[in-house]
Coordinates of C-alpha atoms in Angstrom, one line a residue:
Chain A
X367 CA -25.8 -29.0 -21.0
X368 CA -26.2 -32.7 -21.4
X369 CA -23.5 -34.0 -19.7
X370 CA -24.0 -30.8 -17.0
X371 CA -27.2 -33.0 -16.3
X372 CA -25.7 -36.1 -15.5
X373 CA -23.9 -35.1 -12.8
X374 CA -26.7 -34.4 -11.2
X375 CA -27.0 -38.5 -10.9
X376 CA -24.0 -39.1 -8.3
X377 CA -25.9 -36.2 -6.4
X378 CA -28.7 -38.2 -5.8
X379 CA -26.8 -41.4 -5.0
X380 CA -24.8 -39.3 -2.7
X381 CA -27.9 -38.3 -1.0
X382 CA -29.4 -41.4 -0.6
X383 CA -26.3 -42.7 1.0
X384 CA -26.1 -40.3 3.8
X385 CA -29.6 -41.2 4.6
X386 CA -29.4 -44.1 4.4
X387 CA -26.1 -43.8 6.3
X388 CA -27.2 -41.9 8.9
X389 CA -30.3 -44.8 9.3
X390 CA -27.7 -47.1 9.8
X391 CA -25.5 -45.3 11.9
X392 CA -29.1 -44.6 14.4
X393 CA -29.7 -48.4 14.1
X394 CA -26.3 -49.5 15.2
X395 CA -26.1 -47.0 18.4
X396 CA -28.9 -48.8 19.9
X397 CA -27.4 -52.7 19.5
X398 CA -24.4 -53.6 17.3
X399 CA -21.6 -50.6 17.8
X400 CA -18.9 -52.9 15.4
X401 CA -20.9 -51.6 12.3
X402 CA -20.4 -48.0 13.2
X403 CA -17.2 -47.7 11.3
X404 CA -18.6 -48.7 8.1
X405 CA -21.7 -46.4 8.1
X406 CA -19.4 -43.6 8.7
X407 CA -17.3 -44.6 6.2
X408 CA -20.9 -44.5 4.2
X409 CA -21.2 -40.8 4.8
X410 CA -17.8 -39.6 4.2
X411 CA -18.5 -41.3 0.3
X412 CA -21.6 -39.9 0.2
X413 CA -20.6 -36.2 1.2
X414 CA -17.2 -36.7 -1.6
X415 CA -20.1 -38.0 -3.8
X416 CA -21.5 -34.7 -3.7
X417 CA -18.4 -32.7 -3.8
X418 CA -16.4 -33.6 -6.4
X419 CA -19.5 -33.3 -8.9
X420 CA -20.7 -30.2 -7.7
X421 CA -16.9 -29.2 -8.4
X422 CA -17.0 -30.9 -12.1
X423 CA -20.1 -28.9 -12.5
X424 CA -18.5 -25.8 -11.6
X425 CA -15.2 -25.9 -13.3
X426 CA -17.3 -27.3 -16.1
X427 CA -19.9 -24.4 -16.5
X428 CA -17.0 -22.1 -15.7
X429 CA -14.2 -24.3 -18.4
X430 CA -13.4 -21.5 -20.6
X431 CA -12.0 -19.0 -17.8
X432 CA -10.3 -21.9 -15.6
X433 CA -8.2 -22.8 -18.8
X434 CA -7.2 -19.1 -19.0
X435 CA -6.3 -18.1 -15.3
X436 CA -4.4 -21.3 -15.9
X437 CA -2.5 -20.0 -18.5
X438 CA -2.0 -16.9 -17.1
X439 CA -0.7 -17.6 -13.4
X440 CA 1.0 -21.1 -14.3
X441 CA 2.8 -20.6 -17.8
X442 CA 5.7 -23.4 -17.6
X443 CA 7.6 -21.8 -20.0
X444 CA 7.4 -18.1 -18.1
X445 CA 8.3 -20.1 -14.4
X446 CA 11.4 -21.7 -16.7
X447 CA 12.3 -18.4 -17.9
X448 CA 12.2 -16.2 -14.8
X449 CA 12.8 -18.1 -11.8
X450 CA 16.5 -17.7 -12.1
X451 CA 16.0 -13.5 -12.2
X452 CA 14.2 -13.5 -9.5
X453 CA 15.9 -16.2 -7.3
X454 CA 18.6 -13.3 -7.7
X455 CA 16.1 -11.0 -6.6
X456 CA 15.7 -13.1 -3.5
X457 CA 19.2 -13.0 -2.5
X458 CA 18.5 -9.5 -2.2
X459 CA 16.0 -9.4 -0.1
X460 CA 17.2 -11.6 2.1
X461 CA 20.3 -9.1 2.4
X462 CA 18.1 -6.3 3.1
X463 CA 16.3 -8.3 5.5
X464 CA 18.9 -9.6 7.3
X465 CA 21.0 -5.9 7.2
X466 CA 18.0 -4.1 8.7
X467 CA 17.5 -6.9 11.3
X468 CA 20.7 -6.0 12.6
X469 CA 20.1 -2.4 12.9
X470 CA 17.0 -3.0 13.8
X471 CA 17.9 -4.6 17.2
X472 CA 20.5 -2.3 17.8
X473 CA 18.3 1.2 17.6
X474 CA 14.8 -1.4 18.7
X475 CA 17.2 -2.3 22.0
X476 CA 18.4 1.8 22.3
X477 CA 15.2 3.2 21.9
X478 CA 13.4 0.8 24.7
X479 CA 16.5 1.9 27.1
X480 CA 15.7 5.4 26.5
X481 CA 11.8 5.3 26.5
X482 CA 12.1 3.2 30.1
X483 CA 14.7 6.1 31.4
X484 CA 14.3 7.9 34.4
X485 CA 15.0 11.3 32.8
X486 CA 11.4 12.4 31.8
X487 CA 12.4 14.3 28.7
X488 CA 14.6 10.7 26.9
X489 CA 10.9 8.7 27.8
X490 CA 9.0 12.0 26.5
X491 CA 11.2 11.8 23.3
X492 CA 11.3 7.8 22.8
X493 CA 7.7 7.6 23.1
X494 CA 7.1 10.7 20.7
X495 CA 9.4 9.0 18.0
X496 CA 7.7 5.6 18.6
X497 CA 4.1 6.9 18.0
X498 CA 5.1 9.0 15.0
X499 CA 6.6 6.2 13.2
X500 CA 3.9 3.9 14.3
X501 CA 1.3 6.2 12.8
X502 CA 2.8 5.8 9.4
X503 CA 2.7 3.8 6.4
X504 CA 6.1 2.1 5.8
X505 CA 5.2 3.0 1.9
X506 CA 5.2 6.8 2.7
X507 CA 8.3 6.7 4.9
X508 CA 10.5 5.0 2.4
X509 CA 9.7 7.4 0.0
X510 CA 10.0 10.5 2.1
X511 CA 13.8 9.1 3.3
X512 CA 14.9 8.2 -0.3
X513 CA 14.2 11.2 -1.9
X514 CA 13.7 13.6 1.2
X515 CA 17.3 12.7 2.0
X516 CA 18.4 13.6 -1.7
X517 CA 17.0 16.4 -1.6
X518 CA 19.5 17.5 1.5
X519 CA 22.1 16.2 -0.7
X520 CA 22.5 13.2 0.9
X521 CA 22.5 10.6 -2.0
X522 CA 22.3 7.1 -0.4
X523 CA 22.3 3.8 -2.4
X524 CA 18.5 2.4 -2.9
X525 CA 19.9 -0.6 -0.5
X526 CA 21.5 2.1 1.6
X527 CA 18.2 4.0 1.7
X528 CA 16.1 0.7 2.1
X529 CA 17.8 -0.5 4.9
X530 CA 17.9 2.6 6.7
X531 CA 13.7 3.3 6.3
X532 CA 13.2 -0.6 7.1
X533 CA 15.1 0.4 10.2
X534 CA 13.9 3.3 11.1
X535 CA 9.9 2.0 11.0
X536 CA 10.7 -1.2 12.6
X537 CA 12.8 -0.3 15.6
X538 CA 10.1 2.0 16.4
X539 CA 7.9 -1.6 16.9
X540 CA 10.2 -3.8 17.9
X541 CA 11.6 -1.5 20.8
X542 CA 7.4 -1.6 22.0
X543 CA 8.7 -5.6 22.4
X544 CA 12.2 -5.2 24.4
X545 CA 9.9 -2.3 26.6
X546 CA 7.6 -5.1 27.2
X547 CA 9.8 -8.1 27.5
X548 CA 12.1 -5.5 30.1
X549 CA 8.8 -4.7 31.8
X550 CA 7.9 -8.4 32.5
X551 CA 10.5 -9.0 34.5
X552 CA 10.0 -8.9 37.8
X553 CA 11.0 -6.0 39.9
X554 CA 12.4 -7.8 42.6
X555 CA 15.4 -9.1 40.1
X556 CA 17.0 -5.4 39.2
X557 CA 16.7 -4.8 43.3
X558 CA 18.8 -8.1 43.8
X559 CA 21.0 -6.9 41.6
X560 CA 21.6 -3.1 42.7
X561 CA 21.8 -4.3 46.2
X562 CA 25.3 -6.8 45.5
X563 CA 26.5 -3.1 44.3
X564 CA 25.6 -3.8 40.4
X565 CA 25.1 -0.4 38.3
X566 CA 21.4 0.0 36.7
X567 CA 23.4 -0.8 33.7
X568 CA 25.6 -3.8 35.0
X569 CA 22.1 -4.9 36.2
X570 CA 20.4 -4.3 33.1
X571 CA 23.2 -5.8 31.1
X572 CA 23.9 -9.0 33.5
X573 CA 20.5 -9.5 34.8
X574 CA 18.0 -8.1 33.2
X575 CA 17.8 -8.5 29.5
X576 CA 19.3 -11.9 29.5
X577 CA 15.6 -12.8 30.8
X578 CA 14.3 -10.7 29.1
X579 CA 15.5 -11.0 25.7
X580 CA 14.8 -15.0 26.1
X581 CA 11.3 -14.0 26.4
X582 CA 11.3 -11.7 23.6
X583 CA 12.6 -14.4 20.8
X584 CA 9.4 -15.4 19.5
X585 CA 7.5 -11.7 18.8
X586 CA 10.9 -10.4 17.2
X587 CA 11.2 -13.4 15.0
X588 CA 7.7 -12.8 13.8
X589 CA 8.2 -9.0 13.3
X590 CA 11.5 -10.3 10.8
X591 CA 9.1 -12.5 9.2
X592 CA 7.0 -9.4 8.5
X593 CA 10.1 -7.6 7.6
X594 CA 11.2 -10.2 5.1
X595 CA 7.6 -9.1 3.2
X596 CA 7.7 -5.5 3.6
X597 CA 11.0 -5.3 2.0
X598 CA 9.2 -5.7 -1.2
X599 CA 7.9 -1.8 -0.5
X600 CA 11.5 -0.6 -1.2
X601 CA 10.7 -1.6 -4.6
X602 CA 9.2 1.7 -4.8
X603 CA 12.7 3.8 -4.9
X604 CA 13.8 1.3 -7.5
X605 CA 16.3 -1.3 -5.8
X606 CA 16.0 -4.5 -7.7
X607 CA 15.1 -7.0 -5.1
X608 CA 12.2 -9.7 -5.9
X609 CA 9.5 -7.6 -6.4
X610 CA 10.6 -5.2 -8.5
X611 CA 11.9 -7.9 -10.6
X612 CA 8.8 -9.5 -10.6
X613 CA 6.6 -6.8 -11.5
X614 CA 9.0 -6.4 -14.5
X615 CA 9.3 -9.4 -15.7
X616 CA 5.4 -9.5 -15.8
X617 CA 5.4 -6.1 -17.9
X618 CA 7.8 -7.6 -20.2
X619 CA 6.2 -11.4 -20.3
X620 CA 3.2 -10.0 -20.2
X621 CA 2.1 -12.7 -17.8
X622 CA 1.3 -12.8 -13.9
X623 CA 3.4 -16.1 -13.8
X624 CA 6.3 -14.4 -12.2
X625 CA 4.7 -12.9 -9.4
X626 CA 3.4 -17.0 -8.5
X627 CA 7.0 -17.7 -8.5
X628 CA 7.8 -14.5 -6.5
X629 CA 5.2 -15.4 -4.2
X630 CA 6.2 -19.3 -4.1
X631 CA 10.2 -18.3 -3.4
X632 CA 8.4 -15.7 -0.4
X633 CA 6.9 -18.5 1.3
X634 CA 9.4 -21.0 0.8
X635 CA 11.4 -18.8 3.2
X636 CA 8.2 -17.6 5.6
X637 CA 6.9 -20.7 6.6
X638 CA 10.2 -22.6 7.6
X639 CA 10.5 -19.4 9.7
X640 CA 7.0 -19.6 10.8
X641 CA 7.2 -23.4 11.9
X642 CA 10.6 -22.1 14.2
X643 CA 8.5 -19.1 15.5
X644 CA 6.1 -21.8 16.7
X645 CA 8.5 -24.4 18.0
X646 CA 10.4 -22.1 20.3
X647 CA 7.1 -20.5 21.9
X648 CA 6.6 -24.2 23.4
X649 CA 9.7 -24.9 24.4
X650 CA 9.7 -21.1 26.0
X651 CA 6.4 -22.0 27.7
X652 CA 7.6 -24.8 28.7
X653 CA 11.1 -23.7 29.9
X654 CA 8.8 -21.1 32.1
Chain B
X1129 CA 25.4 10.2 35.2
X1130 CA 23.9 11.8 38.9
X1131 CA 25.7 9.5 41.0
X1132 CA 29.2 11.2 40.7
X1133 CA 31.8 10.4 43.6
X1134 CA 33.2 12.5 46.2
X1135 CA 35.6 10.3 47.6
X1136 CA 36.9 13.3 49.9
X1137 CA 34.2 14.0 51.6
X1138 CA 33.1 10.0 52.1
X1139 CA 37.0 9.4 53.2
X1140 CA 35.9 11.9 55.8
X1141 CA 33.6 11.3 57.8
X1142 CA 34.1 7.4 57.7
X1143 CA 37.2 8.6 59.2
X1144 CA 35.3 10.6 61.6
X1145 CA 32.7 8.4 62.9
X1146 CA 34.1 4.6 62.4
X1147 CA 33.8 3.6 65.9
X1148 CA 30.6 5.0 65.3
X1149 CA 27.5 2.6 64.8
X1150 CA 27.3 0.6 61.9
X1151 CA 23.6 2.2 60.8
X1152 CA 22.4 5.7 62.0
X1153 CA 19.3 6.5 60.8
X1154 CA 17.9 9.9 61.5
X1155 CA 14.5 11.5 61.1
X1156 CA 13.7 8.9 58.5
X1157 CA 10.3 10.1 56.7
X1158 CA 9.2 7.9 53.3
X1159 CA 5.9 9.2 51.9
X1160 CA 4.6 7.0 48.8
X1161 CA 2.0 9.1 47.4
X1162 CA -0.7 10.0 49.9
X1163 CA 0.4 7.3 52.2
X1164 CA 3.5 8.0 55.1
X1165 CA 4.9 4.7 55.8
X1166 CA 7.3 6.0 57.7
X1167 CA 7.3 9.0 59.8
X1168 CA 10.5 10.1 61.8
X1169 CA 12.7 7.2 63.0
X1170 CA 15.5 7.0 64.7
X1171 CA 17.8 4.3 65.3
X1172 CA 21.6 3.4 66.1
X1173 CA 22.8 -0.3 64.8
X1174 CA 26.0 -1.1 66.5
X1175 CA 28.4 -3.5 64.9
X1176 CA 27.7 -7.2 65.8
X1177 CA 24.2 -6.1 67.2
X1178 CA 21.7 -8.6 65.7
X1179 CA 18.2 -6.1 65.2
X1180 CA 15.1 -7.8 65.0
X1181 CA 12.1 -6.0 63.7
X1182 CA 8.5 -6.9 64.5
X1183 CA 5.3 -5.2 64.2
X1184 CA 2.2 -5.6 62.2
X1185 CA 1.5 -5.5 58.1
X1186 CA 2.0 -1.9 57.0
X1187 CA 4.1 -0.4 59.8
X1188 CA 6.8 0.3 57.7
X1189 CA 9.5 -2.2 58.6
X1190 CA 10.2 -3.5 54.8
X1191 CA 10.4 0.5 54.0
X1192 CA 13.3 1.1 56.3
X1193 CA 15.2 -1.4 55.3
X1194 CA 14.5 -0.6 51.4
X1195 CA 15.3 3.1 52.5
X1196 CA 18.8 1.7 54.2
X1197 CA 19.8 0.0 50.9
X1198 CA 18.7 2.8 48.9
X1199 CA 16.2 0.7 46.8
X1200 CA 13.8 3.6 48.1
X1201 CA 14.4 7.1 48.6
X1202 CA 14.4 8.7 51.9
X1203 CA 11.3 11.4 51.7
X1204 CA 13.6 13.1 54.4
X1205 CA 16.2 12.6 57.1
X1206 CA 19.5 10.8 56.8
X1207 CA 21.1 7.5 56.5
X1208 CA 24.5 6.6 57.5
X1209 CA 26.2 3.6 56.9
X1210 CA 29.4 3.6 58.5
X1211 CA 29.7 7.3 58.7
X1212 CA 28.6 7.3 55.0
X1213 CA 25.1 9.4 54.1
X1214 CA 23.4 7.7 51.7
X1215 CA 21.1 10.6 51.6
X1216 CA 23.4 12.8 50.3
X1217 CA 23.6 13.1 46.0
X1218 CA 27.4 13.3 45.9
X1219 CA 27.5 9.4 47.6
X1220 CA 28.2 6.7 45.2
X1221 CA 25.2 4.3 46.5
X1222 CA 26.7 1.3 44.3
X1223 CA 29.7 1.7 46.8
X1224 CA 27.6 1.8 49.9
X1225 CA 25.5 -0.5 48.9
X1226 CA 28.7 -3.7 48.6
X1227 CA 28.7 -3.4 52.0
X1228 CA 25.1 -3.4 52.9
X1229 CA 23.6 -7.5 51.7
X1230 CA 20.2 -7.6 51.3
X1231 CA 17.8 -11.0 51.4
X1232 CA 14.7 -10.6 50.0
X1233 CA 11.5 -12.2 51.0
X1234 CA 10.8 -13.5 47.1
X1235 CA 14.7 -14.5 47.0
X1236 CA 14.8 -12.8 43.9
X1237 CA 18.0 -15.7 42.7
X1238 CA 18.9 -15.0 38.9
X1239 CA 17.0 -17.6 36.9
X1240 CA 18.9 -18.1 33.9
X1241 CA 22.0 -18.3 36.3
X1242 CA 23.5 -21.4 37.7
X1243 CA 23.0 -21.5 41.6
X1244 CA 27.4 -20.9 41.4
X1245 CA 26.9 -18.4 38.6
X1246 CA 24.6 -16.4 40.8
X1247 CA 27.1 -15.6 43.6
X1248 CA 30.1 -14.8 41.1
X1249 CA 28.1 -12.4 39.0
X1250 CA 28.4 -9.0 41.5
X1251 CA 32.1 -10.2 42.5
X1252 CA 33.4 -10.7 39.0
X1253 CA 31.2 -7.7 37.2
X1254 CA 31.7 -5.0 40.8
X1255 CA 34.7 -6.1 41.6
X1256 CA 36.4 -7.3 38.8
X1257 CA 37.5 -10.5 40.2
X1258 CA 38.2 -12.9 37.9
X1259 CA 36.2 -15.8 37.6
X1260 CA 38.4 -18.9 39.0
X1261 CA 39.0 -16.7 42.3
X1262 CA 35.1 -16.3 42.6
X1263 CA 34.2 -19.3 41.6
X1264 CA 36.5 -20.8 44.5
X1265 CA 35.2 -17.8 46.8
X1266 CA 31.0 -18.9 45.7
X1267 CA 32.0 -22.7 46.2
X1268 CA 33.1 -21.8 49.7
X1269 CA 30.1 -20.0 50.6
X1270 CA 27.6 -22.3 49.2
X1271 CA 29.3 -24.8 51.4
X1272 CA 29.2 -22.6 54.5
X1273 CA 25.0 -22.5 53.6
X1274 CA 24.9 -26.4 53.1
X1275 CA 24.7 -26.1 49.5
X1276 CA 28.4 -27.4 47.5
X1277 CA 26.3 -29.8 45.9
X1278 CA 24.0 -27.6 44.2
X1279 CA 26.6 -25.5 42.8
X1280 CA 25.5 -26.1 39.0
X1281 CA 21.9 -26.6 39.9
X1282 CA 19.2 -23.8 38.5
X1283 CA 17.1 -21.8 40.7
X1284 CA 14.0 -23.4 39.2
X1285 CA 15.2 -26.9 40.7
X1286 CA 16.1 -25.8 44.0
X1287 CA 13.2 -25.4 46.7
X1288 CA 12.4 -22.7 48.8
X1289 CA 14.7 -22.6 51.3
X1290 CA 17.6 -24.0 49.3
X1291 CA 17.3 -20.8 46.8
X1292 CA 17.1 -18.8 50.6
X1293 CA 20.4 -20.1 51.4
X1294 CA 21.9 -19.6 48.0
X1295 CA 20.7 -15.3 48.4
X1296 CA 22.5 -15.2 51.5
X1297 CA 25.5 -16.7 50.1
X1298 CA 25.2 -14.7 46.9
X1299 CA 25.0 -11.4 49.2
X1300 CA 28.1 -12.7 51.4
X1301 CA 30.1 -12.6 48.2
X1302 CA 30.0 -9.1 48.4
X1303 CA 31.9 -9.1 52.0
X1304 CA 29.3 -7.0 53.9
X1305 CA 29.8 -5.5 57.1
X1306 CA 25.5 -5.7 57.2
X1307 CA 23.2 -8.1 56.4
X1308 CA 19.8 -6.6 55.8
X1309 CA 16.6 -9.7 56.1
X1310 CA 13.5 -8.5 54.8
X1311 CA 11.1 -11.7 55.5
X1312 CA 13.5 -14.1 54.3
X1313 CA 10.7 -17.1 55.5
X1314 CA 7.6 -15.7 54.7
X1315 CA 7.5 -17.1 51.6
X1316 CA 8.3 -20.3 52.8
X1317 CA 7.3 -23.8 53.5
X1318 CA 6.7 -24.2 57.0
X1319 CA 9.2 -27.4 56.9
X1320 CA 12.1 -25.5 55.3
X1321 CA 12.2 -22.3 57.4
X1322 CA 14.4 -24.1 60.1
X1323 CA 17.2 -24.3 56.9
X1324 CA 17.0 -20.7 56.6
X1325 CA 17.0 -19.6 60.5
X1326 CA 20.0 -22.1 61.0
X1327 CA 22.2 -20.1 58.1
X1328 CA 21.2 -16.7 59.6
X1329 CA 22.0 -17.7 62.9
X1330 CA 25.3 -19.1 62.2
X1331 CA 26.2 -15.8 60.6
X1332 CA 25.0 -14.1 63.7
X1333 CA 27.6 -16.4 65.7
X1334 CA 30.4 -15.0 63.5
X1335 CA 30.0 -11.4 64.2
X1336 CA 28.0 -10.4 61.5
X1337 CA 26.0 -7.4 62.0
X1338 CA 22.4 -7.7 61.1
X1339 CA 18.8 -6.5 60.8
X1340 CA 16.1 -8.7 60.6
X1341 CA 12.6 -8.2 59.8
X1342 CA 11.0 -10.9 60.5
X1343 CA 8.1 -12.9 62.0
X1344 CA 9.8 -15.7 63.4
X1345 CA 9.4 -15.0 67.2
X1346 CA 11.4 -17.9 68.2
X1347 CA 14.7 -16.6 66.1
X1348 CA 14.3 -13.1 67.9
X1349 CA 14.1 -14.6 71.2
X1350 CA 17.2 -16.6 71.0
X1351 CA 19.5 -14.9 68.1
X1352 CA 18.5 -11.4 68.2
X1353 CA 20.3 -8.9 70.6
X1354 CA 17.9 -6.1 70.5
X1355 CA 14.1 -6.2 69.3
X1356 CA 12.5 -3.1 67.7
X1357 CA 8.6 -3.2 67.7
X1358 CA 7.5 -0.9 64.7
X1359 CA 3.7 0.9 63.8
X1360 CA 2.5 2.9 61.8
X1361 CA 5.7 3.8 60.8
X1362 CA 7.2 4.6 64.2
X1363 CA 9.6 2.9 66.7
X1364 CA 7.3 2.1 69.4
X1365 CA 9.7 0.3 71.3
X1366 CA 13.2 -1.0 71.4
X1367 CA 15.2 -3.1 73.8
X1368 CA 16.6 -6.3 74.8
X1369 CA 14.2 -9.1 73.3
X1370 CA 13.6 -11.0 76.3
X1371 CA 12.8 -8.1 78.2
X1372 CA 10.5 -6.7 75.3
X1373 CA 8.3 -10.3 75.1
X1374 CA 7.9 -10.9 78.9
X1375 CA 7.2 -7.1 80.0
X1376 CA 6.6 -4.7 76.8
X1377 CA 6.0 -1.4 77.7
X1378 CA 4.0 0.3 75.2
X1379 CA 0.0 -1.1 74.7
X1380 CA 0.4 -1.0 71.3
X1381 CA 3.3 -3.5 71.7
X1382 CA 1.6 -5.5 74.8
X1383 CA -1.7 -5.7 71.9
X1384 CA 0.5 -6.8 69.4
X1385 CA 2.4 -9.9 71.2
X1386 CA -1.1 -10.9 72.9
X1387 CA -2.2 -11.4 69.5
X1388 CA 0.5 -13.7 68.1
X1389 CA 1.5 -14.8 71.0
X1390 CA -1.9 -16.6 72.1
X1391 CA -1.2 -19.5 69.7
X1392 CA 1.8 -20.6 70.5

């Protein structure tokens, strides 16, 4: 506890330098503004004054367990040793990911075409299938397609399987986002086009959804980004994408190292994604 | 799917009635709800007649022509287009409808379409013309509206009146026998209206048949050759324009042109 007790010093110091800080900073507003920099400057040293000791103190008093979460999340020798499994992991993922985005706009564009019909009993059975799968956990539909579909003796590949429950769950959502982006444009732009002769197709096709789809970039690439994620729940049936091979790898290491890497090679792929999600809303708001 | 074509039976009676007028509408009823806009009209448009209609907010002269175009459904009567009822469920309305153009008051151009792109879009994907024919065919017409130079230009850099004049050449792609206007100004700037009239009224010095709804007093008086005063969803009264703004017949009609006439 002795050293504990000299930190307390720079806490002190600290103090009295945002006072006196803060004094100076008073002082200056009524006369001399050019000396306003440097009693800020004063503050910002005396709040880091009491910061980084308060941290010592804590990571002092708390020494023993900092030094073994260390050990446990950032083992060098683990992240040497598995990165290379489960960058092999990732390529699968990303193929899963990137197969179901496919289907996914396929049945997400189908389904929104049917649920915005005019024949009352496609909407009736769009919507029902849309709610359904909405009201589910991914998790439990996975399941219920992997080994449901088995059961019918219909033996699908785990990828097979993955890609088709991924697709299943997220076309329900993103055909909710073509409705929309079909919706928001404006009525007056499928009447132009039936009156030159167009078909509602033609006009949907030509007229329509090129507007629409334009608008509906930036929510679909964010439901992909939530895809990439959630095709770590396949690794319930099995397929050996990243997850799986990380929760392995930590049952064999003994260590929750790999899932830091796991989780490290996840967001080296999100946030790039992210960042692009983000630069083509402005430029769409803009372009608007 | 419900659209299916009877080509016999349209081969018909365009046969049988093509000296007949252009547009015969007949008992037209349109009920929205709990509201009749439009309750029994008759009317005869005879080719090259140019057909203004006037009347006040909410007497039901946007719904006719909708109803004429099919973008609404007739609640009952008929509508012939050159012998053709559009009412009927065997007509193919995509076929009716290439030779019915319709302006819109909001333009309603294609935005992510070039100004060109927008008039060869129905001719290439309806008629399967291919694209150097309509591009030669759009060029043509956006000259005829005073608009070659705009060709590659987007809708969101043209004014008003400018994306106006490119609608009417986008629906003249189409060849129709009838032009339909349904407040092609309204929406405009008072200082590009003139653009607009000048482009309809050419059209109506080559032959074109049309039907106007409209405000623009001045352009009935001097282009149209029949005015129509609708209320309430009726034809109140119909004649020669002139004839109509000097001596109206009906009070409803005399009330209606003391109104917006005492300004001018």
């Amino acid at each position: 506890m002795g050293i504990a007790g000299l930190t307390f010093l720079p806490v002190i110091g600290a103090i009295l330098a945002i006072v006196f800080a803060a004094r100076a900073k008073k002082q200056i507003l009524t006369s001399d503004l050019e000396g306003m920099g440097l009693a800020k400057a004063g503050r910002t040293l005396g709040i880091i004054g009491i910061v980084i000791p308060a941290l010592a103190l804590i990571l002092f008093l708390l020494r023993d367990n900092v030094r073994a979460f260390i050990d446990e999340f950032f083992d060098l020798e683990i992240m040497k040793e598995s990165w290379s499994f489960l960058l092999r992991g990732l390529v699968v993922t990303l193929e899963l990911a990137l197969v179901s985005e496919a289907c996914i706009l396929v049945l997400g564009l189908i389904v929104a075409l049917i649920r915005i019909s005019r024949i009352k009993v496609f909407r009736f059975i769009a919507a029902v299938y849309i709610d359904v799968i909405r009201g589910m956990p991914l998790l439990l539909q996975i399941i219920i397609i992997y080994f449901g579909l088995s059961y019918l003796g219909l033996n699908l590949s785990r990828f097979t399987a993955g890609v088709l429950a991924l697709t299943i769950c997220y076309a329900a959502y993103e055909a909710e986002i073509f409705r929309a982006g079909i919706e928001s444009i404006h009525k007056g732009q499928m009447e132009a086009a039936r009156s030159l002769g167009m078909t509602y197709l033609q006009s949907m096709r030509f007229v329509v959804l090129p507007q629409a789809v334009r608008r509906v970039i930036p929510p679909l690439s964010n439901e992909f980004i939530a895809l990439l994620k959630d095709t770590a729940l396949v690794s319930v049936i099995g397929l050996g994408e990243m997850m799986l091979r990380a929760r392995e790898l930590m049952g064999t290491k003994a260590s929750v190292t790999p899932l830091v890497v796991a989780a490290f090679f996840y967001l080296m792929i999100t946030i790039p994604l992210m960042r692009l999600v983000q630069v083509m809303e402005k430029r769409l708001s803009k372009g608007d | 799917m419900i659209e299916t074509e009877d080509e016999n039976t349209e081969k018909k009676t365009q046969a049988e009635q093509s000296d007949g007028p252009m547009i015969r509408v007949l008992g037209l009823h349109k009920k929205f709800e709990d509201f009749e806009a439009l309750r029994g009209i008759d009317l005869d448009v005879l080719p090259q007649q140019v057909v203004v209609v006037v009347g006040p907010s909410g007497s039901g002269k946007s719904t006719m022509l909708r109803c004429i175009n099919g973008l609404e459904q007739a609640t009952r009567g008929q509508i012939f287009i050159e012998g053709i009822d559009i009412t009927h469920h065997a007509t193919d309305i995509n076929e009716v409808r290439q030779k019915v153009g319709m302006v819109f008051q909001s333009f309603n151009l294609f935005p992510h379409l070039t100004a060109l792109k927008n008039v060869t879009l129905a001719p290439i994907k309806v008629r399967g013309m291919d694209q150097d024919e309509a591009s030669e065919k759009a060029l043509k017409l956006l000259e005829k509206v005073g608009l070659s130079d705009k060709a590659d230009a987007y809708p969101a850099h043209l004014s008003g009146g400018q994306q106006q004049r490119v609608a009417i050449a986008r629906s003249l792609a189409m060849d129709p026998d009838v032009m339909l206007f349904d407040e092609v100004t309204s929406a405009l700037d008072p200082e590009l209206v003139k653009e607009v009239l000048d482009t309809m009224q050419d059209l109506a010095r080559e032959g074109m048949t049309m039907v106007v709804v409209t405000h623009e007093m001045g352009f009935a008086k001097e282009v149209g050759s029949r005015l129509i005063f609708m209320d309430e969803g009726i034809v109140v009264e119909d004649g020669d324009p002139e004839q109509v703004f000097t001596n109206p017949q009906h009070p409803r009609t005399q009330e209606f042109f003391s109104k917006i006439l005492s300004h001018i």
